[in-house]
mmCIF file of C-alpha atoms and ligand atoms in Angstrom:
data_model
loop_
_atom_site.group_PDB
_atom_site.id
_atom_site.type_symbol
_atom_site.label_atom_id
_atom_site.label_comp_id
_atom_site.label_asym_id
_atom_site.label_seq_id
_atom_site.Cartn_x
_atom_site.Cartn_y
_atom_site.Cartn_z
ATOM 1 C CA MET A 1 1.258 88.939 72.628
ATOM 2 C CA GLU A 2 1.436 90.325 76.113
ATOM 3 C CA VAL A 3 1.059 94.129 76.184
ATOM 4 C CA ILE A 4 4.120 95.753 77.722
ATOM 5 C CA PRO A 5 3.255 98.124 80.575
ATOM 6 C CA VAL A 6 4.423 101.752 80.458
ATOM 7 C CA SER A 7 5.204 103.650 83.681
ATOM 8 C CA LYS A 8 4.973 107.463 83.850
ATOM 9 C CA ILE A 9 7.949 108.988 85.575
ATOM 10 C CA LYS A 10 8.080 112.576 86.760
ATOM 11 C CA TYR A 11 11.499 114.163 87.113
ATOM 12 C CA ASN A 12 11.475 117.837 88.125
ATOM 13 C CA ASP A 13 8.847 119.269 85.755
ATOM 14 C CA PHE A 14 9.524 116.653 83.222
ATOM 15 C CA TRP A 15 7.451 113.571 82.396
ATOM 16 C CA LEU A 16 8.854 110.571 80.656
ATOM 17 C CA ASP A 17 7.591 107.109 79.852
ATOM 18 C CA MET A 18 9.337 103.910 80.812
ATOM 19 C CA LEU A 19 8.670 100.743 78.854
ATOM 20 C CA ARG A 20 8.714 97.938 81.406
ATOM 21 C CA LEU A 21 10.290 94.910 79.774
ATOM 22 C CA ASP A 22 11.253 93.949 83.326
ATOM 23 C CA LEU A 23 7.594 93.137 84.032
ATOM 24 C CA ILE A 24 6.741 90.912 81.082
ATOM 25 C CA HIS A 25 7.085 87.231 80.307
ATOM 26 C CA GLN A 26 8.403 86.355 83.723
ATOM 27 C CA PRO A 27 10.392 84.369 84.705
ATOM 28 C CA VAL A 28 12.563 85.038 81.641
ATOM 29 C CA GLY A 29 11.501 88.606 81.025
ATOM 30 C CA GLY A 30 13.336 91.615 79.732
ATOM 31 C CA ASN A 31 15.047 91.979 76.393
ATOM 32 C CA LYS A 32 16.379 88.419 76.693
ATOM 33 C CA PHE A 33 12.896 87.066 76.046
ATOM 34 C CA TYR A 34 12.839 88.788 72.651
ATOM 35 C CA LYS A 35 16.409 87.812 71.850
ATOM 36 C CA LEU A 36 15.662 84.146 72.460
ATOM 37 C CA LYS A 37 12.219 83.891 70.912
ATOM 38 C CA PHE A 38 13.142 83.125 67.283
ATOM 39 C CA ASN A 39 16.272 81.238 68.318
ATOM 40 C CA LEU A 40 14.153 78.760 70.274
ATOM 41 C CA GLU A 41 11.799 78.438 67.311
ATOM 42 C CA GLU A 42 14.733 77.759 64.985
ATOM 43 C CA ALA A 43 16.205 75.174 67.366
ATOM 44 C CA ALA A 44 12.863 73.371 67.463
ATOM 45 C CA LYS A 45 12.430 73.572 63.688
ATOM 46 C CA THR A 46 15.851 72.036 63.126
ATOM 47 C CA ARG A 47 15.004 69.333 65.686
ATOM 48 C CA LYS A 48 17.778 70.151 68.108
ATOM 49 C CA GLN A 49 17.358 68.841 71.631
ATOM 50 C CA THR A 50 20.179 70.722 73.282
ATOM 51 C CA LEU A 51 21.025 74.427 73.518
ATOM 52 C CA ILE A 52 24.594 75.459 74.269
ATOM 53 C CA THR A 53 25.605 78.982 75.141
ATOM 54 C CA PHE A 54 28.365 80.992 76.841
ATOM 55 C CA GLY A 55 28.459 83.591 79.550
ATOM 56 C CA GLY A 56 29.945 85.075 82.679
ATOM 57 C CA ALA A 57 28.919 83.631 86.033
ATOM 58 C CA PHE A 58 26.426 86.439 86.795
ATOM 59 C CA SER A 59 25.035 86.724 83.287
ATOM 60 C CA ASN A 60 21.365 87.530 82.615
ATOM 61 C CA HIS A 61 21.763 85.631 79.371
ATOM 62 C CA ILE A 62 22.761 82.383 81.122
ATOM 63 C CA HIS A 63 19.781 82.761 83.433
ATOM 64 C CA ALA A 64 17.420 83.379 80.489
ATOM 65 C CA VAL A 65 18.649 80.433 78.422
ATOM 66 C CA ALA A 66 18.344 78.076 81.410
ATOM 67 C CA VAL A 67 14.778 79.148 82.185
ATOM 68 C CA ALA A 68 13.453 79.620 78.626
ATOM 69 C CA GLY A 69 15.218 76.469 77.416
ATOM 70 C CA LYS A 70 13.639 74.382 80.139
ATOM 71 C CA GLU A 71 10.206 75.863 79.438
ATOM 72 C CA ALA A 72 10.537 74.991 75.763
ATOM 73 C CA GLY A 73 11.690 71.443 76.542
ATOM 74 C CA PHE A 74 15.395 71.663 75.641
ATOM 75 C CA GLU A 75 18.424 70.340 77.454
ATOM 76 C CA THR A 76 20.670 73.324 78.198
ATOM 77 C CA ILE A 77 24.427 73.562 78.624
ATOM 78 C CA GLY A 78 26.198 76.698 79.810
ATOM 79 C CA ILE A 79 29.908 77.215 79.185
ATOM 80 C CA ILE A 80 30.902 79.593 81.956
ATOM 81 C CA ARG A 81 33.972 81.833 82.105
ATOM 82 C CA GLY A 82 36.031 81.254 85.251
ATOM 83 C CA GLU A 83 35.491 78.993 88.230
ATOM 84 C CA ASP A 84 32.490 77.398 89.813
ATOM 85 C CA ASP A 85 31.016 79.034 92.885
ATOM 86 C CA PRO A 86 28.190 77.006 94.432
ATOM 87 C CA GLN A 87 26.884 80.116 96.257
ATOM 88 C CA ASN A 88 26.549 82.314 93.185
ATOM 89 C CA PRO A 89 22.781 83.004 92.868
ATOM 90 C CA THR A 90 22.771 83.044 89.039
ATOM 91 C CA LEU A 91 24.532 79.674 88.875
ATOM 92 C CA ILE A 92 22.300 78.177 91.576
ATOM 93 C CA HIS A 93 19.264 79.252 89.623
ATOM 94 C CA ALA A 94 20.629 77.985 86.299
ATOM 95 C CA ARG A 95 21.303 74.584 87.862
ATOM 96 C CA GLU A 96 17.851 74.499 89.453
ATOM 97 C CA ASN A 97 16.465 74.938 85.964
ATOM 98 C CA GLY A 98 18.421 71.949 84.748
ATOM 99 C CA MET A 99 21.297 73.703 83.016
ATOM 100 C CA GLN A 100 24.503 71.705 82.900
ATOM 101 C CA LEU A 101 27.407 74.026 83.689
ATOM 102 C CA HIS A 102 30.974 73.706 82.439
ATOM 103 C CA PHE A 103 33.674 76.053 83.616
ATOM 104 C CA ILE A 104 36.588 77.097 81.453
ATOM 105 C CA SER A 105 39.543 79.397 82.013
ATOM 106 C CA ARG A 106 39.469 82.963 80.776
ATOM 107 C CA SER A 107 42.066 82.169 78.122
ATOM 108 C CA ALA A 108 40.067 79.178 76.852
ATOM 109 C CA TYR A 109 36.929 81.330 76.952
ATOM 110 C CA ARG A 110 38.468 83.810 74.545
ATOM 111 C CA LEU A 111 38.707 81.014 71.964
ATOM 112 C CA LYS A 112 35.118 79.846 72.433
ATOM 113 C CA GLU A 113 33.982 80.881 68.970
ATOM 114 C CA THR A 114 36.835 79.167 67.092
ATOM 115 C CA LYS A 115 36.189 76.125 64.908
ATOM 116 C CA ASP A 116 38.409 73.966 67.115
ATOM 117 C CA PHE A 117 36.453 74.773 70.220
ATOM 118 C CA ILE A 118 33.067 74.209 68.565
ATOM 119 C CA GLU A 119 34.382 70.888 67.216
ATOM 120 C CA LYS A 120 35.329 69.881 70.758
ATOM 121 C CA LEU A 121 31.859 70.768 71.985
ATOM 122 C CA LYS A 122 30.375 68.546 69.271
ATOM 123 C CA ASN A 123 32.596 65.655 70.296
ATOM 124 C CA ASN A 124 31.604 66.079 73.925
ATOM 125 C CA PHE A 125 27.914 66.872 73.674
ATOM 126 C CA GLY A 126 26.709 65.671 70.260
ATOM 127 C CA ASP A 127 24.384 67.775 68.144
ATOM 128 C CA PHE A 128 23.258 71.129 69.543
ATOM 129 C CA TYR A 129 21.925 74.581 68.721
ATOM 130 C CA LEU A 130 24.490 77.248 69.511
ATOM 131 C CA ILE A 131 23.406 80.581 70.944
ATOM 132 C CA PRO A 132 26.250 83.127 71.051
ATOM 133 C CA GLU A 133 27.384 84.959 74.188
ATOM 134 C CA GLY A 134 24.784 87.567 75.142
ATOM 135 C CA GLY A 135 22.412 85.920 72.651
ATOM 136 C CA THR A 136 23.080 88.384 69.835
ATOM 137 C CA ASN A 137 22.560 87.100 66.296
ATOM 138 C CA GLU A 138 20.224 87.828 63.376
ATOM 139 C CA LEU A 139 17.300 86.013 64.965
ATOM 140 C CA ALA A 140 17.773 87.992 68.180
ATOM 141 C CA VAL A 141 17.605 91.236 66.201
ATOM 142 C CA LYS A 142 14.429 90.002 64.505
ATOM 143 C CA GLY A 143 12.897 89.340 67.927
ATOM 144 C CA CYS A 144 13.897 92.748 69.305
ATOM 145 C CA ALA A 145 12.350 94.451 66.263
ATOM 146 C CA GLU A 146 9.011 93.388 67.836
ATOM 147 C CA ILE A 147 9.544 95.184 71.159
ATOM 148 C CA LEU A 148 7.913 98.423 69.997
ATOM 149 C CA ASN A 149 5.083 96.696 68.093
ATOM 150 C CA GLU A 150 2.341 97.944 70.383
ATOM 151 C CA ILE A 151 3.719 101.457 70.898
ATOM 152 C CA GLU A 152 1.584 104.082 69.198
ATOM 153 C CA GLU A 153 2.935 107.243 70.810
ATOM 154 C CA ASN A 154 5.443 109.220 68.709
ATOM 155 C CA TYR A 155 8.486 109.779 70.878
ATOM 156 C CA ASP A 156 11.252 112.231 70.037
ATOM 157 C CA PHE A 157 13.827 110.079 71.791
ATOM 158 C CA ILE A 158 14.052 106.438 72.787
ATOM 159 C CA PHE A 159 16.768 105.449 75.254
ATOM 160 C CA LEU A 160 18.025 101.989 76.131
ATOM 161 C CA PRO A 161 21.160 100.388 77.581
ATOM 162 C CA VAL A 162 23.571 98.656 75.190
ATOM 163 C CA GLY A 163 25.802 95.637 75.801
ATOM 164 C CA THR A 164 26.512 93.624 72.662
ATOM 165 C CA GLY A 165 24.094 95.801 70.675
ATOM 166 C CA GLY A 166 21.628 93.144 69.497
ATOM 167 C CA THR A 167 18.687 94.741 71.259
ATOM 168 C CA ILE A 168 19.273 98.251 69.936
ATOM 169 C CA ALA A 169 19.842 96.868 66.425
ATOM 170 C CA GLY A 170 16.337 95.401 66.630
ATOM 171 C CA ILE A 171 14.835 98.632 67.992
ATOM 172 C CA ILE A 172 16.501 100.632 65.206
ATOM 173 C CA SER A 173 15.083 98.133 62.692
ATOM 174 C CA THR A 174 11.488 98.605 63.899
ATOM 175 C CA PRO A 175 9.371 99.266 60.784
ATOM 176 C CA ASN A 176 8.507 102.968 60.269
ATOM 177 C CA ILE A 177 10.161 104.192 63.461
ATOM 178 C CA LYS A 178 10.632 107.985 63.552
ATOM 179 C CA SER A 179 12.162 108.536 66.995
ATOM 180 C CA LYS A 180 15.844 109.244 67.512
ATOM 181 C CA ILE A 181 17.275 106.169 69.242
ATOM 182 C CA ILE A 182 20.049 106.659 71.758
ATOM 183 C CA GLY A 183 21.889 103.699 73.213
ATOM 184 C CA ILE A 184 23.771 104.130 76.483
ATOM 185 C CA SER A 185 26.821 101.889 76.316
ATOM 186 C CA VAL A 186 27.471 100.020 79.574
ATOM 187 C CA LEU A 187 30.945 99.142 78.315
ATOM 188 C CA LYS A 188 33.882 101.460 77.741
ATOM 189 C CA GLY A 189 33.612 102.977 74.317
ATOM 190 C CA ASP A 190 34.923 101.281 71.257
ATOM 191 C CA ASP A 191 34.285 101.872 67.555
ATOM 192 C CA GLN A 192 33.692 98.205 67.068
ATOM 193 C CA LEU A 193 30.407 98.367 68.934
ATOM 194 C CA THR A 194 29.006 101.026 66.598
ATOM 195 C CA SER A 195 30.112 99.160 63.489
ATOM 196 C CA SER A 196 28.842 95.795 64.698
ATOM 197 C CA ILE A 197 25.444 97.378 65.441
ATOM 198 C CA SER A 198 25.419 98.869 61.917
ATOM 199 C CA LYS A 199 25.937 95.382 60.496
ATOM 200 C CA LEU A 200 23.034 93.934 62.493
ATOM 201 C CA ILE A 201 20.453 96.571 61.523
ATOM 202 C CA THR A 202 17.977 95.268 58.944
ATOM 203 C CA SER A 203 16.557 98.632 57.804
ATOM 204 C CA GLU A 204 17.886 101.864 56.310
ATOM 205 C CA ASN A 205 17.329 103.801 59.534
ATOM 206 C CA LYS A 206 20.290 106.068 60.405
ATOM 207 C CA ASN A 207 18.564 108.033 63.146
ATOM 208 C CA TRP A 208 20.504 106.596 66.103
ATOM 209 C CA GLU A 209 23.675 106.986 68.126
ATOM 210 C CA ILE A 210 25.600 105.355 70.948
ATOM 211 C CA ASN A 211 26.547 107.462 73.947
ATOM 212 C CA PHE A 212 29.738 106.302 75.700
ATOM 213 C CA ASP A 213 29.665 108.768 78.625
ATOM 214 C CA TYR A 214 27.888 106.640 81.241
ATOM 215 C CA HIS A 215 29.713 103.305 81.534
ATOM 216 C CA PHE A 216 31.015 104.119 85.043
ATOM 217 C CA GLY A 217 34.422 102.596 84.307
ATOM 218 C CA GLY A 218 33.292 99.617 82.245
ATOM 219 C CA TYR A 219 31.095 96.547 82.266
ATOM 220 C CA ALA A 220 29.606 95.877 85.738
ATOM 221 C CA LYS A 221 31.772 98.670 87.193
ATOM 222 C CA TYR A 222 30.029 101.164 89.427
ATOM 223 C CA ASN A 223 30.545 103.895 91.975
ATOM 224 C CA GLU A 224 28.677 105.117 95.039
ATOM 225 C CA GLN A 225 26.833 107.718 92.950
ATOM 226 C CA LEU A 226 25.310 105.047 90.732
ATOM 227 C CA ILE A 227 24.211 102.904 93.671
ATOM 228 C CA GLU A 228 22.811 105.970 95.429
ATOM 229 C CA PHE A 229 20.897 106.839 92.264
ATOM 230 C CA ILE A 230 19.382 103.338 92.100
ATOM 231 C CA ARG A 231 18.331 103.567 95.764
ATOM 232 C CA GLN A 232 16.792 106.996 95.270
ATOM 233 C CA PHE A 233 15.034 105.875 92.108
ATOM 234 C CA TYR A 234 13.526 102.938 93.940
ATOM 235 C CA SER A 235 12.373 105.126 96.787
ATOM 236 C CA ASP A 236 10.867 107.748 94.426
ATOM 237 C CA TYR A 237 9.200 105.458 91.900
ATOM 238 C CA GLN A 238 9.183 101.923 93.396
ATOM 239 C CA ILE A 239 10.935 100.665 90.286
ATOM 240 C CA MET A 240 14.025 98.524 90.693
ATOM 241 C CA LEU A 241 16.858 99.220 88.272
ATOM 242 C CA ASP A 242 19.804 96.901 87.877
ATOM 243 C CA PRO A 243 23.288 98.396 88.260
ATOM 244 C CA VAL A 244 24.716 96.805 85.104
ATOM 245 C CA TYR A 245 22.249 98.042 82.493
ATOM 246 C CA SER A 246 19.079 99.996 83.268
ATOM 247 C CA GLY A 247 20.596 101.819 86.251
ATOM 248 C CA LYS A 248 23.280 103.349 84.038
ATOM 249 C CA MET A 249 20.760 104.116 81.300
ATOM 250 C CA MET A 250 18.348 105.969 83.638
ATOM 251 C CA TYR A 251 21.221 107.797 85.293
ATOM 252 C CA ALA A 252 22.186 108.986 81.805
ATOM 253 C CA VAL A 253 18.649 110.082 80.922
ATOM 254 C CA PHE A 254 18.249 112.116 84.122
ATOM 255 C CA ASP A 255 21.710 113.610 83.718
ATOM 256 C CA LEU A 256 21.010 114.656 80.109
ATOM 257 C CA ILE A 257 17.719 116.246 81.180
ATOM 258 C CA ARG A 258 19.340 118.026 84.132
ATOM 259 C CA ASN A 259 22.112 119.396 81.916
ATOM 260 C CA LYS A 260 19.595 120.516 79.310
ATOM 261 C CA LYS A 261 21.066 118.283 76.629
ATOM 262 C CA ILE A 262 17.471 117.270 75.946
ATOM 263 C CA SER A 263 14.813 119.939 75.797
ATOM 264 C CA ALA A 264 12.070 119.746 78.373
ATOM 265 C CA SER A 265 9.390 119.672 75.718
ATOM 266 C CA SER A 266 10.612 116.464 74.109
ATOM 267 C CA LYS A 267 8.782 113.207 74.480
ATOM 268 C CA ILE A 268 10.996 110.471 75.830
ATOM 269 C CA LEU A 269 10.661 106.725 76.137
ATOM 270 C CA ALA A 270 13.233 104.901 78.278
ATOM 271 C CA ILE A 271 13.323 101.124 77.926
ATOM 272 C CA HIS A 272 13.827 99.171 81.154
ATOM 273 C CA THR A 273 15.414 96.065 79.652
ATOM 274 C CA GLY A 274 15.014 93.903 82.765
ATOM 275 C CA GLY A 275 18.004 92.228 84.327
ATOM 276 C CA THR A 276 16.707 92.316 87.858
ATOM 277 C CA GLN A 277 17.713 88.640 88.282
ATOM 278 C CA GLY A 278 21.271 89.984 88.385
ATOM 279 C CA ILE A 279 20.624 92.001 91.525
ATOM 280 C CA ALA A 280 20.940 88.904 93.752
ATOM 281 C CA GLY A 281 24.350 88.225 92.218
ATOM 282 C CA TRP A 282 25.311 91.848 92.572
ATOM 283 C CA GLU A 283 24.383 91.929 96.244
ATOM 284 C CA TYR A 284 26.211 88.643 96.790
ATOM 285 C CA ARG A 285 29.386 90.271 95.495
ATOM 286 C CA PHE A 286 29.076 93.887 96.575
ATOM 287 C CA GLY A 287 26.445 94.065 99.323
ATOM 288 C CA LYS A 288 22.878 95.308 99.540
ATOM 289 C CA ILE A 289 21.645 97.915 97.117
ATOM 290 C CA ILE A 290 18.354 98.740 98.828
ATOM 291 C CA LEU A 291 19.036 99.100 102.521
HETATM 292 C C1 LIG B 1 21.699 91.600 78.015
HETATM 293 C C2 LIG B 1 21.098 92.845 78.527
HETATM 294 C C3 LIG B 1 21.240 94.079 77.862
HETATM 295 C C4 LIG B 1 22.106 94.245 76.659
HETATM 296 O O1 LIG B 1 21.528 93.783 75.494
HETATM 297 P P1 LIG B 1 22.387 93.729 74.169
HETATM 298 O O2 LIG B 1 21.470 93.168 73.172
HETATM 299 O O3 LIG B 1 23.549 92.803 74.471
HETATM 300 O O4 LIG B 1 22.878 95.094 73.865
HETATM 301 C C5 LIG B 1 20.581 95.183 78.380
HETATM 302 N N1 LIG B 1 19.848 95.092 79.502
HETATM 303 C C6 LIG B 1 19.713 93.946 80.155
HETATM 304 C C7 LIG B 1 18.910 93.934 81.391
HETATM 305 C C8 LIG B 1 20.318 92.771 79.698
HETATM 306 O O5 LIG B 1 20.170 91.632 80.391
#
């Protein structure tokens, strides 16, 4: 296994560690590498030749499945919400990696997990291994339970961004973990997220919570303050955060420290989950982040 680098970050008088999933296992990298690992093994074991998955047009997950699937010798098919855009960097890259893209309307996309829809996919594409949207399933949780394998330091708090919750479910399930785990939701709060994470956890650990205060209006929503924070962070530490996940998470960590919600003597680990592939797509839509 590749050892995951840790960066030391100084904020005021406060030191914290950042676990750099963004730097490992390139070109897939980030938490998506861990989410896919056992899924790819299972697909190979069951002799599937094709992977099918779903996602939005700028999705890190689509990118990861295209790249990791190709590397592992699978055909890949992406069912994408909305319309094709030949200039979208994520889609360009997925196609370059051999992913076949199919575009469906938002209303059809909502029904993507129904039996009828899956049946249609089988009729169209034959036998395949299905990876859910965002890649979250039991095998993804098993993979993410390996992220902290090499960490020996005892942290009081571990922070990470949360989308579907598969990654944090794995972190919470890490054997013998003592740290309090705090997930920063990048989506507007809903009770369903907390309960679906509870269902995915494979240990008895209850020492975790989801914070819903830093979604900036919802998934992929942002304001000038967030973008300014990402710019400043890059200029101070030369670490690129993405605006959808790790940017919001680090903003939250600094804000909690500044407002003394976390005591200055605590030991903190923040997990940079990757996602920097999405920056090209972000800048394509909204303009340059780093000027
Ligand atoms: C997908 C993703 C997440 C969210 O992971 P979940 O398992 O869906 O909670 C966080 N950060 C990055 C960079 C991602 O690409």
